[in-house]
Coordinates of C-alpha atoms and ligand atoms in Angstrom, one line a residue:
M1 CA 44.4 24.7 63.1
S2 CA 43.8 24.4 66.6
I3 CA 40.2 24.2 68.5
T4 CA 39.9 25.2 72.0
I5 CA 37.7 22.7 73.9
P6 CA 36.6 24.2 77.2
K7 CA 37.3 22.3 80.1
T8 CA 33.7 22.1 81.3
Y9 CA 30.5 21.7 79.3
D10 CA 29.0 25.3 78.7
F11 CA 25.3 24.5 78.3
K12 CA 24.7 28.5 77.9
S13 CA 26.6 28.7 74.6
T14 CA 26.1 25.3 73.4
E15 CA 22.5 25.2 73.6
S16 CA 21.9 28.8 72.1
Q17 CA 24.4 28.0 69.0
L18 CA 22.7 24.7 68.4
Y19 CA 19.3 26.4 68.8
Q20 CA 20.5 28.9 66.2
W21 CA 21.6 26.2 63.9
W22 CA 18.1 24.4 64.2
E23 CA 16.4 27.7 63.7
E24 CA 18.4 28.9 60.6
N25 CA 18.1 25.7 59.0
G26 CA 14.4 25.8 59.0
W27 CA 13.9 22.6 61.2
F28 CA 11.1 23.9 62.9
K29 CA 8.9 24.5 60.0
P30 CA 6.5 21.9 58.7
S31 CA 8.0 19.2 56.2
N32 CA 4.9 19.8 54.1
E33 CA 4.8 23.8 53.5
P34 CA 1.8 25.3 52.4
Q35 CA 3.9 28.5 51.7
K36 CA 6.2 26.6 49.3
P37 CA 5.6 25.6 45.5
D38 CA 6.5 22.2 46.1
F39 CA 3.6 21.7 48.7
D40 CA 1.3 18.9 48.1
P41 CA -2.0 18.6 50.3
A42 CA -2.3 14.9 49.4
R43 CA 1.0 13.9 50.2
F44 CA 0.2 13.8 54.0
A45 CA -3.4 14.1 54.8
K46 CA -3.0 15.1 58.5
P47 CA -0.6 17.4 60.0
F48 CA 0.3 17.7 63.5
V49 CA -0.6 21.2 64.8
I50 CA -0.3 23.0 68.2
S51 CA -1.1 26.5 69.0
I52 CA 1.1 27.6 71.7
P53 CA -1.0 29.1 74.8
P54 CA 0.0 32.6 74.3
P55 CA 1.9 33.9 77.2
N56 CA 0.9 37.4 78.5
V57 CA 3.7 40.1 77.5
T58 CA 3.4 41.3 81.2
G59 CA 7.0 40.0 82.0
E60 CA 9.2 37.1 82.0
L61 CA 8.1 33.2 81.9
H62 CA 8.3 31.3 84.9
L63 CA 8.2 27.8 86.0
G64 CA 4.7 27.1 85.2
H65 CA 5.5 28.3 81.5
A66 CA 8.6 25.8 81.4
M67 CA 6.4 23.0 81.8
F68 CA 3.9 23.5 79.3
V69 CA 6.8 24.1 77.1
A70 CA 8.3 20.6 77.8
V71 CA 5.1 18.8 77.4
E72 CA 4.1 20.6 74.0
D73 CA 7.8 20.4 72.6
L74 CA 7.6 16.6 73.4
M75 CA 4.7 16.2 71.5
I76 CA 5.7 18.1 68.6
R77 CA 9.0 16.7 68.4
Y78 CA 7.5 12.9 68.6
H79 CA 5.7 13.7 65.5
R80 CA 8.2 15.5 63.5
M81 CA 10.5 12.5 64.1
K82 CA 7.8 10.2 62.9
G83 CA 7.6 12.1 59.5
D84 CA 4.5 13.8 60.3
P85 CA 4.2 17.5 58.7
T86 CA 4.5 19.4 62.4
L87 CA 3.8 23.1 63.2
W88 CA 3.9 24.7 66.6
V89 CA 2.4 28.2 66.1
P90 CA 4.3 30.5 68.6
G91 CA 3.0 33.9 70.0
S92 CA 1.6 36.1 72.8
D93 CA -1.4 37.9 74.3
H94 CA -1.8 41.7 74.9
A95 CA -3.1 40.6 78.4
G96 CA -5.6 43.7 78.5
I97 CA -5.8 44.7 82.3
A98 CA -2.3 43.0 83.3
T99 CA -0.4 45.1 80.6
Q100 CA -2.4 48.2 81.2
L101 CA -1.7 48.3 84.9
Q102 CA 2.1 47.2 84.4
V103 CA 2.6 50.3 82.1
E104 CA 0.4 52.8 84.4
K105 CA 2.7 51.8 87.4
E106 CA 6.0 52.3 85.5
L107 CA 4.5 55.9 84.3
L108 CA 3.8 57.1 87.6
R109 CA 7.5 55.6 88.9
T110 CA 9.5 56.9 86.3
E111 CA 7.5 60.2 84.9
E112 CA 4.9 61.0 87.7
V113 CA 2.2 61.0 85.1
T114 CA -1.1 59.5 85.1
R115 CA -2.9 57.6 82.1
E116 CA -5.5 60.2 82.3
E117 CA -3.0 62.9 82.0
L118 CA -1.0 61.2 79.0
G119 CA -4.2 60.6 77.0
R120 CA -5.3 57.3 75.4
E121 CA -3.4 57.6 72.1
K122 CA -0.1 58.2 73.7
F123 CA -0.6 55.8 76.3
V124 CA -1.6 53.1 74.1
E125 CA 1.5 53.7 72.2
R126 CA 3.6 53.5 75.7
C127 CA 1.9 49.9 76.0
W128 CA 3.1 49.1 72.5
E129 CA 6.8 50.2 73.5
W130 CA 6.2 47.6 76.7
K131 CA 5.2 45.3 74.4
R132 CA 8.3 45.5 72.0
K133 CA 10.5 45.5 75.1
Y134 CA 9.0 42.5 77.0
G135 CA 7.5 40.4 74.1
D136 CA 11.1 39.7 73.2
I137 CA 12.1 38.7 76.4
I138 CA 9.5 36.2 76.3
Y139 CA 10.3 34.8 72.9
D140 CA 14.3 34.6 73.9
Q141 CA 13.3 32.5 77.1
L142 CA 11.0 30.1 74.8
R143 CA 14.1 29.7 72.6
R144 CA 16.3 29.1 75.6
L145 CA 14.0 26.2 76.6
G146 CA 14.4 24.8 73.4
A147 CA 10.8 25.2 72.2
S148 CA 10.7 24.0 68.5
C149 CA 8.3 26.7 67.5
D150 CA 8.0 27.9 63.9
W151 CA 9.0 31.5 64.5
S152 CA 8.1 32.6 61.1
R153 CA 4.4 32.1 61.9
E154 CA 4.7 33.9 65.2
R155 CA 1.7 36.0 66.2
F156 CA 0.5 38.6 68.8
T157 CA -3.0 39.3 69.7
L158 CA -3.0 42.7 68.6
D159 CA -1.3 42.3 65.2
D160 CA -3.2 43.6 62.1
G161 CA -4.1 40.2 61.0
L162 CA -5.7 39.2 64.6
S163 CA -7.5 42.5 64.9
R164 CA -9.1 42.0 61.7
A165 CA -10.1 38.5 62.9
V166 CA -11.5 40.2 65.9
R167 CA -13.7 42.5 64.2
E168 CA -15.1 39.7 61.7
A169 CA -15.9 37.8 64.7
F170 CA -17.7 40.5 66.5
V171 CA -19.4 41.8 63.6
H172 CA -20.4 38.1 62.7
L173 CA -21.9 37.3 66.2
Y174 CA -23.5 40.8 66.2
E175 CA -25.5 40.0 62.9
R176 CA -26.5 36.8 64.2
G177 CA -28.1 38.4 66.9
L178 CA -25.6 37.0 69.5
I179 CA -24.4 40.2 70.6
Y180 CA -26.3 42.8 72.7
R181 CA -25.9 45.9 75.1
G182 CA -27.5 45.6 78.4
P183 CA -27.5 46.4 82.2
R184 CA -25.1 44.5 84.4
L185 CA -23.8 44.4 87.9
I186 CA -20.0 44.4 87.6
N187 CA -17.5 44.3 90.2
W188 CA -16.2 47.7 90.1
S189 CA -12.4 48.8 91.2
P190 CA -12.5 52.5 92.4
G191 CA -8.8 52.5 92.3
L192 CA -8.4 51.1 89.1
K193 CA -11.4 52.8 87.7
T194 CA -12.3 49.9 85.7
A195 CA -14.4 46.5 86.3
V196 CA -12.7 43.6 87.3
S197 CA -13.7 40.3 86.5
D198 CA -15.0 37.7 88.8
L199 CA -11.3 35.9 88.5
E200 CA -9.8 39.1 89.7
V201 CA -11.6 39.4 92.9
E202 CA -10.4 37.9 96.2
Y203 CA -12.5 37.0 99.1
N204 CA -10.7 37.2 102.3
E205 CA -12.3 36.5 105.8
E206 CA -12.3 39.9 107.5
E207 CA -13.5 41.2 110.7
V208 CA -16.1 44.0 110.1
T209 CA -18.8 45.8 111.9
L210 CA -22.5 45.0 111.5
Y211 CA -24.9 47.7 111.9
Y212 CA -28.1 47.0 113.2
F213 CA -31.0 49.9 112.3
K214 CA -34.7 50.6 112.2
Y215 CA -36.6 50.4 108.9
M216 CA -39.6 52.9 109.9
L217 CA -43.0 52.0 108.7
K218 CA -44.9 54.8 107.1
D219 CA -47.4 56.6 109.0
S220 CA -46.6 54.6 112.2
T221 CA -44.3 53.8 115.1
E222 CA -43.7 50.0 114.1
Y223 CA -40.4 49.2 112.3
I224 CA -38.6 46.4 110.9
P225 CA -34.9 45.7 112.3
V226 CA -32.6 45.2 109.5
A227 CA -28.5 44.7 109.7
T228 CA -26.0 45.5 107.0
V229 CA -22.1 46.0 106.9
R230 CA -22.6 48.6 104.4
P231 CA -24.6 51.3 105.9
E232 CA -24.0 53.8 103.1
T233 CA -25.8 51.5 100.8
I234 CA -29.1 52.0 102.7
L235 CA -29.2 55.4 100.6
G236 CA -29.8 53.4 97.7
D237 CA -32.3 50.8 99.0
T238 CA -35.5 50.2 96.8
A239 CA -37.3 47.5 99.2
V240 CA -37.2 45.8 102.7
A241 CA -37.5 42.1 102.1
V242 CA -38.6 39.4 104.5
H243 CA -39.6 35.9 104.2
H244 CA -43.3 34.7 103.7
D245 CA -43.3 32.5 106.4
D246 CA -41.3 34.6 109.1
E247 CA -44.1 35.4 111.5
R248 CA -42.0 38.0 113.2
Y249 CA -42.5 40.2 109.9
N250 CA -44.9 38.7 107.4
Q251 CA -47.7 41.0 108.7
F252 CA -45.6 43.8 107.2
I253 CA -45.7 42.5 103.6
G254 CA -47.3 45.2 101.3
R255 CA -46.6 48.1 103.7
T256 CA -44.2 51.1 102.7
A257 CA -40.9 51.7 104.7
I258 CA -39.1 55.0 104.7
V259 CA -35.4 55.4 103.8
P260 CA -33.4 56.6 106.9
M261 CA -32.5 60.6 106.3
L262 CA -33.3 60.4 102.7
K263 CA -37.3 59.7 103.7
R264 CA -37.6 57.9 100.3
E265 CA -40.8 55.6 100.3
I266 CA -40.2 51.8 99.4
P267 CA -42.2 48.6 99.6
V268 CA -42.0 45.8 102.1
I269 CA -41.6 42.6 100.0
A270 CA -41.4 39.1 100.4
D271 CA -39.0 36.7 98.7
A272 CA -38.2 33.1 99.2
T273 CA -34.3 33.5 99.3
V274 CA -34.4 35.7 102.5
N275 CA -32.1 34.1 104.8
R276 CA -34.0 34.1 108.2
E277 CA -31.3 33.6 110.6
F278 CA -29.0 36.2 109.2
G279 CA -29.1 39.3 111.2
T280 CA -32.5 40.3 112.1
G281 CA -34.0 38.0 109.3
A282 CA -35.2 41.2 107.5
V283 CA -33.1 42.4 104.7
K284 CA -32.4 45.6 102.7
I285 CA -32.3 45.6 99.0
T286 CA -29.8 47.5 97.2
P287 CA -30.1 46.1 93.6
G288 CA -27.7 48.8 92.5
H289 CA -24.7 47.4 94.6
D290 CA -25.3 43.8 95.5
P291 CA -25.7 40.9 93.3
A292 CA -28.2 38.8 95.3
D293 CA -30.5 42.0 95.5
Y294 CA -30.0 42.6 92.0
E295 CA -31.5 39.1 91.4
I296 CA -34.6 40.0 93.8
A297 CA -35.0 43.2 92.2
Q298 CA -35.5 41.5 88.8
R299 CA -38.1 38.9 90.0
A300 CA -39.9 41.7 91.9
G301 CA -39.7 44.6 89.2
L302 CA -38.0 47.0 91.5
S303 CA -36.2 50.0 90.4
I304 CA -32.5 50.1 90.6
I305 CA -30.6 53.2 92.2
S306 CA -27.2 53.6 91.3
L307 CA -25.2 55.5 94.3
F308 CA -21.5 55.8 93.3
N309 CA -19.3 57.8 91.0
K310 CA -16.6 56.0 89.2
D311 CA -13.9 56.7 92.2
A312 CA -16.5 55.2 94.8
T313 CA -17.6 58.8 96.0
L314 CA -21.4 59.1 96.3
N315 CA -23.3 60.6 93.5
E316 CA -26.3 62.9 93.6
N317 CA -28.7 60.0 94.5
A318 CA -27.3 60.1 97.8
G319 CA -29.0 63.5 98.7
P320 CA -26.7 65.6 101.2
Y321 CA -24.2 62.7 101.1
A322 CA -23.2 63.3 97.6
G323 CA -19.5 63.9 97.0
Q324 CA -18.3 62.0 100.3
D325 CA -16.3 59.1 100.2
R326 CA -18.1 55.6 100.7
F327 CA -16.3 55.3 104.1
V328 CA -16.8 58.8 105.1
C329 CA -20.3 58.6 104.2
R330 CA -20.7 55.5 106.2
K331 CA -19.6 57.2 109.3
N332 CA -21.7 60.5 108.7
L333 CA -24.7 58.8 107.9
W334 CA -24.4 56.5 111.0
A335 CA -24.0 59.6 112.9
D336 CA -27.4 61.2 111.7
M337 CA -29.1 58.1 111.9
E338 CA -28.0 58.0 115.8
R339 CA -29.1 61.5 116.3
A340 CA -32.4 60.6 114.5
G341 CA -32.9 57.4 117.0
L342 CA -32.8 55.1 114.0
T343 CA -29.9 52.8 115.3
I344 CA -30.4 49.9 117.5
K345 CA -26.7 48.5 117.8
T346 CA -23.5 47.7 116.4
E347 CA -21.5 44.2 116.9
K348 CA -18.1 42.5 115.2
Y349 CA -18.8 40.4 112.4
V350 CA -16.5 38.1 110.4
T351 CA -17.5 37.8 106.9
Q352 CA -16.0 37.5 103.3
I353 CA -14.9 41.0 101.9
P354 CA -14.3 41.1 98.2
R355 CA -10.7 42.9 97.3
S356 CA -9.3 43.7 94.0
Q357 CA -6.6 41.2 93.3
R358 CA -4.6 44.0 91.7
G359 CA -5.3 46.9 93.5
G360 CA -5.9 45.5 97.0
E361 CA -9.0 47.6 97.7
I362 CA -12.6 46.8 98.3
V363 CA -14.7 46.2 94.9
E364 CA -17.9 47.9 94.7
P365 CA -20.7 46.0 92.8
M366 CA -22.3 48.5 90.4
V367 CA -24.7 48.6 87.7
S368 CA -23.5 49.8 84.2
T369 CA -24.2 49.1 80.4
Q370 CA -21.8 46.4 79.1
W371 CA -21.5 44.4 75.8
F372 CA -22.5 40.8 76.0
V373 CA -22.5 37.5 74.0
K374 CA -25.3 35.4 74.3
I375 CA -23.9 32.2 75.2
K376 CA -26.5 29.4 75.3
P377 CA -26.8 28.7 71.7
L378 CA -22.7 28.5 71.7
A379 CA -22.7 26.5 74.6
E380 CA -25.0 23.9 73.5
A381 CA -22.9 23.2 70.2
A382 CA -19.8 23.2 72.4
L383 CA -21.4 20.6 74.8
A384 CA -22.5 18.5 71.9
A385 CA -19.0 18.5 70.5
V386 CA -17.4 16.8 73.5
K387 CA -20.6 14.5 74.3
D388 CA -21.4 13.4 70.9
G389 CA -21.1 10.0 69.5
V390 CA -20.2 6.8 71.2
G391 CA -16.8 6.6 72.9
A392 CA -13.6 8.5 72.4
E393 CA -13.2 7.8 68.8
R394 CA -16.7 9.2 67.7
R395 CA -16.4 12.5 69.6
R396 CA -15.0 15.5 67.9
I397 CA -13.3 16.6 70.9
R398 CA -11.8 14.5 73.7
I399 CA -10.6 16.0 77.1
V400 CA -7.7 14.3 78.7
P401 CA -7.9 13.5 81.9
E402 CA -11.2 12.4 81.2
R403 CA -12.4 13.5 84.6
F404 CA -12.4 17.2 83.4
E405 CA -15.2 16.5 81.2
K406 CA -17.6 16.6 84.0
V407 CA -16.0 20.0 85.0
Y408 CA -16.6 21.1 81.4
F409 CA -20.2 19.8 81.1
N410 CA -20.8 21.7 84.6
W411 CA -19.5 25.0 83.2
L412 CA -21.3 24.7 80.0
D413 CA -24.5 23.5 81.5
A414 CA -27.4 25.5 80.1
E415 CA -29.1 26.1 83.4
R416 CA -25.9 27.5 84.9
I417 CA -24.2 29.6 82.2
K418 CA -24.5 33.3 82.1
D419 CA -24.1 35.5 79.2
W420 CA -20.5 36.3 78.6
C421 CA -19.7 39.8 79.5
I422 CA -17.2 41.0 76.9
S423 CA -16.6 44.8 77.2
R424 CA -13.9 46.3 79.7
Q425 CA -13.1 49.8 80.6
L426 CA -9.9 49.8 79.6
W427 CA -7.6 51.5 76.9
W428 CA -5.2 48.4 75.7
G429 CA -6.8 46.0 73.7
H430 CA -9.3 45.6 70.6
R431 CA -11.9 48.6 70.9
I432 CA -15.4 47.7 70.5
P433 CA -16.2 48.3 67.0
V434 CA -19.5 50.2 67.5
W435 CA -20.1 53.7 66.8
Y436 CA -22.7 56.0 68.2
C437 CA -24.4 59.2 66.8
P438 CA -25.8 62.0 69.0
D439 CA -29.4 60.4 68.6
G440 CA -28.2 57.0 69.9
H441 CA -28.1 54.9 66.8
M442 CA -25.7 52.2 66.8
T443 CA -23.2 51.6 63.7
V444 CA -21.3 48.2 63.8
G445 CA -19.1 47.4 60.7
R446 CA -16.1 45.5 59.4
A447 CA -14.5 48.8 58.2
D448 CA -14.5 52.0 60.3
P449 CA -17.7 54.2 59.4
T450 CA -17.6 57.8 58.3
E451 CA -21.3 58.2 59.2
C452 CA -24.3 56.8 61.2
A453 CA -25.9 54.1 59.2
T454 CA -29.4 55.1 60.3
C455 CA -29.5 58.9 60.2
H456 CA -26.1 59.7 58.3
S457 CA -25.0 61.9 61.1
K458 CA -21.0 62.7 60.6
D459 CA -21.0 63.1 64.4
I460 CA -20.3 59.8 65.3
E461 CA -18.1 58.3 68.3
Q462 CA -16.6 55.0 68.7
D463 CA -17.5 53.3 72.0
P464 CA -14.6 53.8 74.5
D465 CA -14.4 50.1 76.0
V466 CA -12.1 47.5 74.6
L467 CA -13.0 43.7 74.5
D468 CA -12.1 41.1 77.1
T469 CA -8.5 39.6 76.4
W470 CA -10.5 36.1 76.2
F471 CA -12.4 37.4 73.5
S472 CA -9.4 37.5 71.3
S473 CA -7.6 34.5 72.6
G474 CA -10.8 32.8 71.9
L475 CA -9.9 33.1 68.3
W476 CA -6.5 31.9 68.7
P477 CA -6.1 28.4 66.9
F478 CA -7.5 29.7 63.6
S479 CA -7.0 33.7 63.9
T480 CA -3.2 32.6 64.1
L481 CA -3.5 30.6 60.8
G482 CA -5.1 33.5 58.8
W483 CA -8.7 33.4 59.4
P484 CA -11.0 35.2 58.4
D485 CA -9.0 34.6 55.0
Q486 CA -9.1 31.1 53.6
T487 CA -5.2 31.3 53.6
P488 CA -3.2 28.3 52.3
D489 CA -2.1 27.7 56.4
L490 CA -6.0 27.7 57.4
K491 CA -6.9 25.2 55.0
Y492 CA -4.1 22.7 55.8
F493 CA -3.2 23.2 59.2
Y494 CA -6.9 23.6 60.6
P495 CA -8.5 22.3 62.5
T496 CA -5.2 21.7 64.6
S497 CA -4.5 18.8 66.7
V498 CA -4.0 19.2 70.5
M499 CA -4.6 22.2 72.8
E500 CA -2.5 21.6 75.9
T501 CA -2.9 23.9 78.8
G502 CA -3.5 24.4 82.5
Y503 CA -6.8 22.9 83.7
D504 CA -7.7 26.3 85.4
I505 CA -8.6 27.7 82.4
L506 CA -10.6 24.9 80.9
F507 CA -13.7 27.4 80.8
F508 CA -12.3 30.8 80.4
W509 CA -10.1 29.9 77.5
V510 CA -10.4 26.4 76.0
A511 CA -14.5 26.3 76.1
R512 CA -14.2 29.8 74.3
M513 CA -12.1 28.5 71.8
I514 CA -14.5 25.5 71.1
M515 CA -17.7 27.9 71.3
L516 CA -16.2 30.6 68.9
G517 CA -14.3 27.8 66.7
L518 CA -17.6 25.8 65.9
E519 CA -19.7 29.1 65.3
L520 CA -17.1 31.0 63.2
T521 CA -15.4 28.1 61.0
G522 CA -18.0 25.3 61.5
E523 CA -15.2 23.0 62.9
A524 CA -13.9 22.1 66.3
P525 CA -10.5 23.9 66.6
F526 CA -8.7 21.0 67.7
H527 CA -9.5 17.1 68.3
T528 CA -7.9 16.8 71.7
V529 CA -7.5 19.1 75.2
Y530 CA -4.5 17.9 77.1
L531 CA -4.6 19.7 80.6
H532 CA -1.9 19.7 82.8
G533 CA -1.6 20.5 86.6
L534 CA -0.3 23.9 88.1
V535 CA 3.0 24.6 89.4
R536 CA 2.4 26.3 92.8
D537 CA 4.3 28.3 95.1
G538 CA 4.9 27.2 99.1
D539 CA 1.6 28.5 100.1
G540 CA -0.3 26.6 97.0
R541 CA -1.1 29.6 95.2
K542 CA -0.8 29.7 91.6
M543 CA 2.3 31.4 90.1
S544 CA 1.6 34.7 88.4
K545 CA 3.6 37.6 87.6
T546 CA 1.0 39.7 89.4
L547 CA 1.5 37.7 92.6
G548 CA 5.1 38.2 92.1
N549 CA 5.7 34.5 93.4
V550 CA 7.3 33.1 90.5
I551 CA 10.5 31.6 90.0
D552 CA 12.2 32.7 86.3
Ligands
ZN1 ZN1 -27.9 58.1 63.9

């Protein structure tokens, strides 16, 4: 018998053989295994458990992932060698908008078909194909990195089990009065035709035109000068606001102004937040399309006018400008106002312009009906879990490094925190489990209903929106162990031990897991949060698949 020994060490074949050997012998499984007959929960009271931060299925892993894998594998192997029953739960995230966009792009490129042309059902099937293709690449890469996960417990956020957890969480919160439907100003991406989160909007300094014009007062030749960078939104104004103490304008408070070209009558109001230094010191109020104006309108009880269609063309509220693209309307309206003698001047102006990180086009704030989680009661409990007791030993959750506790407290501060908008206008994700009948009754249930719970109409339709990706990843530490069922895994491995992730998602992910864990399971989902730094590119930007600045 002869063995050929290669002249140089070939890590590729050696490592993959070694990994295969580890995996086949079940050495990544916990030493005390609830799924085996010899399991004895009393033998080791405390297993060591980490739920992997699930990578998105949108592509391949990069250096940033390599770092968290190394840190977590270190902790896992340390505890395994100490003899603790140790479990590292692997899995991946369906990553709503990121995946949907990748699949849409590929469809357009290879088949010249849009998502709408394909239809919802077929499109979702394409997303699943994408997941099967790329999900495996991610898992192979994790294996190549040597990650000693228990692959028999691998989970995906859209799996049947995890989808049932999402349904249970939604219905539970709804029944507790912690989920409601309401109006909200969202960042609308006209190109993607969906709402994008604040996270997905980038603000760039750009030179734009500031338009000065006259807000004529009713039955008068007097006017209030106002400046705007978005003249087309004049058509949606519902007030002109000035500061109480501004002697140039405060004599006009309570009078009526006339919307240019539309001749609609609106009030002149006072508001303390008006910045007297900006532009002319008087401002137009467009609550339907500006977050600050929306707040003012809430305080003053102003009506809200929505101006745009989903593709950012003007709707019927724009009168003669209906159907025009927002930028075409801007030109036409301004030309008409010039002819009517309502313009004053234009000047160049540098300001922050919000653009969609993924689509690149200017984001338009719009009012729409969305689903929300009432966050304050959940945030209070999550604050207490980190604050309570004296010293690290007594707290239920400890954050390392400690300086991030302050960041966490700021995020969850009752004065600051806003209700969580959980609906997204996408197809790839957990569809909202609410059905509507023609009379507008809502039916919410753990199982798909066949009729309206109120009037028993069979004519019911499910809400077309899906849930924010963070809603399902917020359940990750317990949904991956079988919750809502009291499985042997859940009983033994939950609460988990350490949550290790990047500091940039302390609020978006970690805080949500703590809030939902406390509410749904009655326990903090882990005792320690360990935050690592981010691997950045040469320009200091976080590496991300969407930015395309990653190193595999
Ligand atoms: Zn009904």
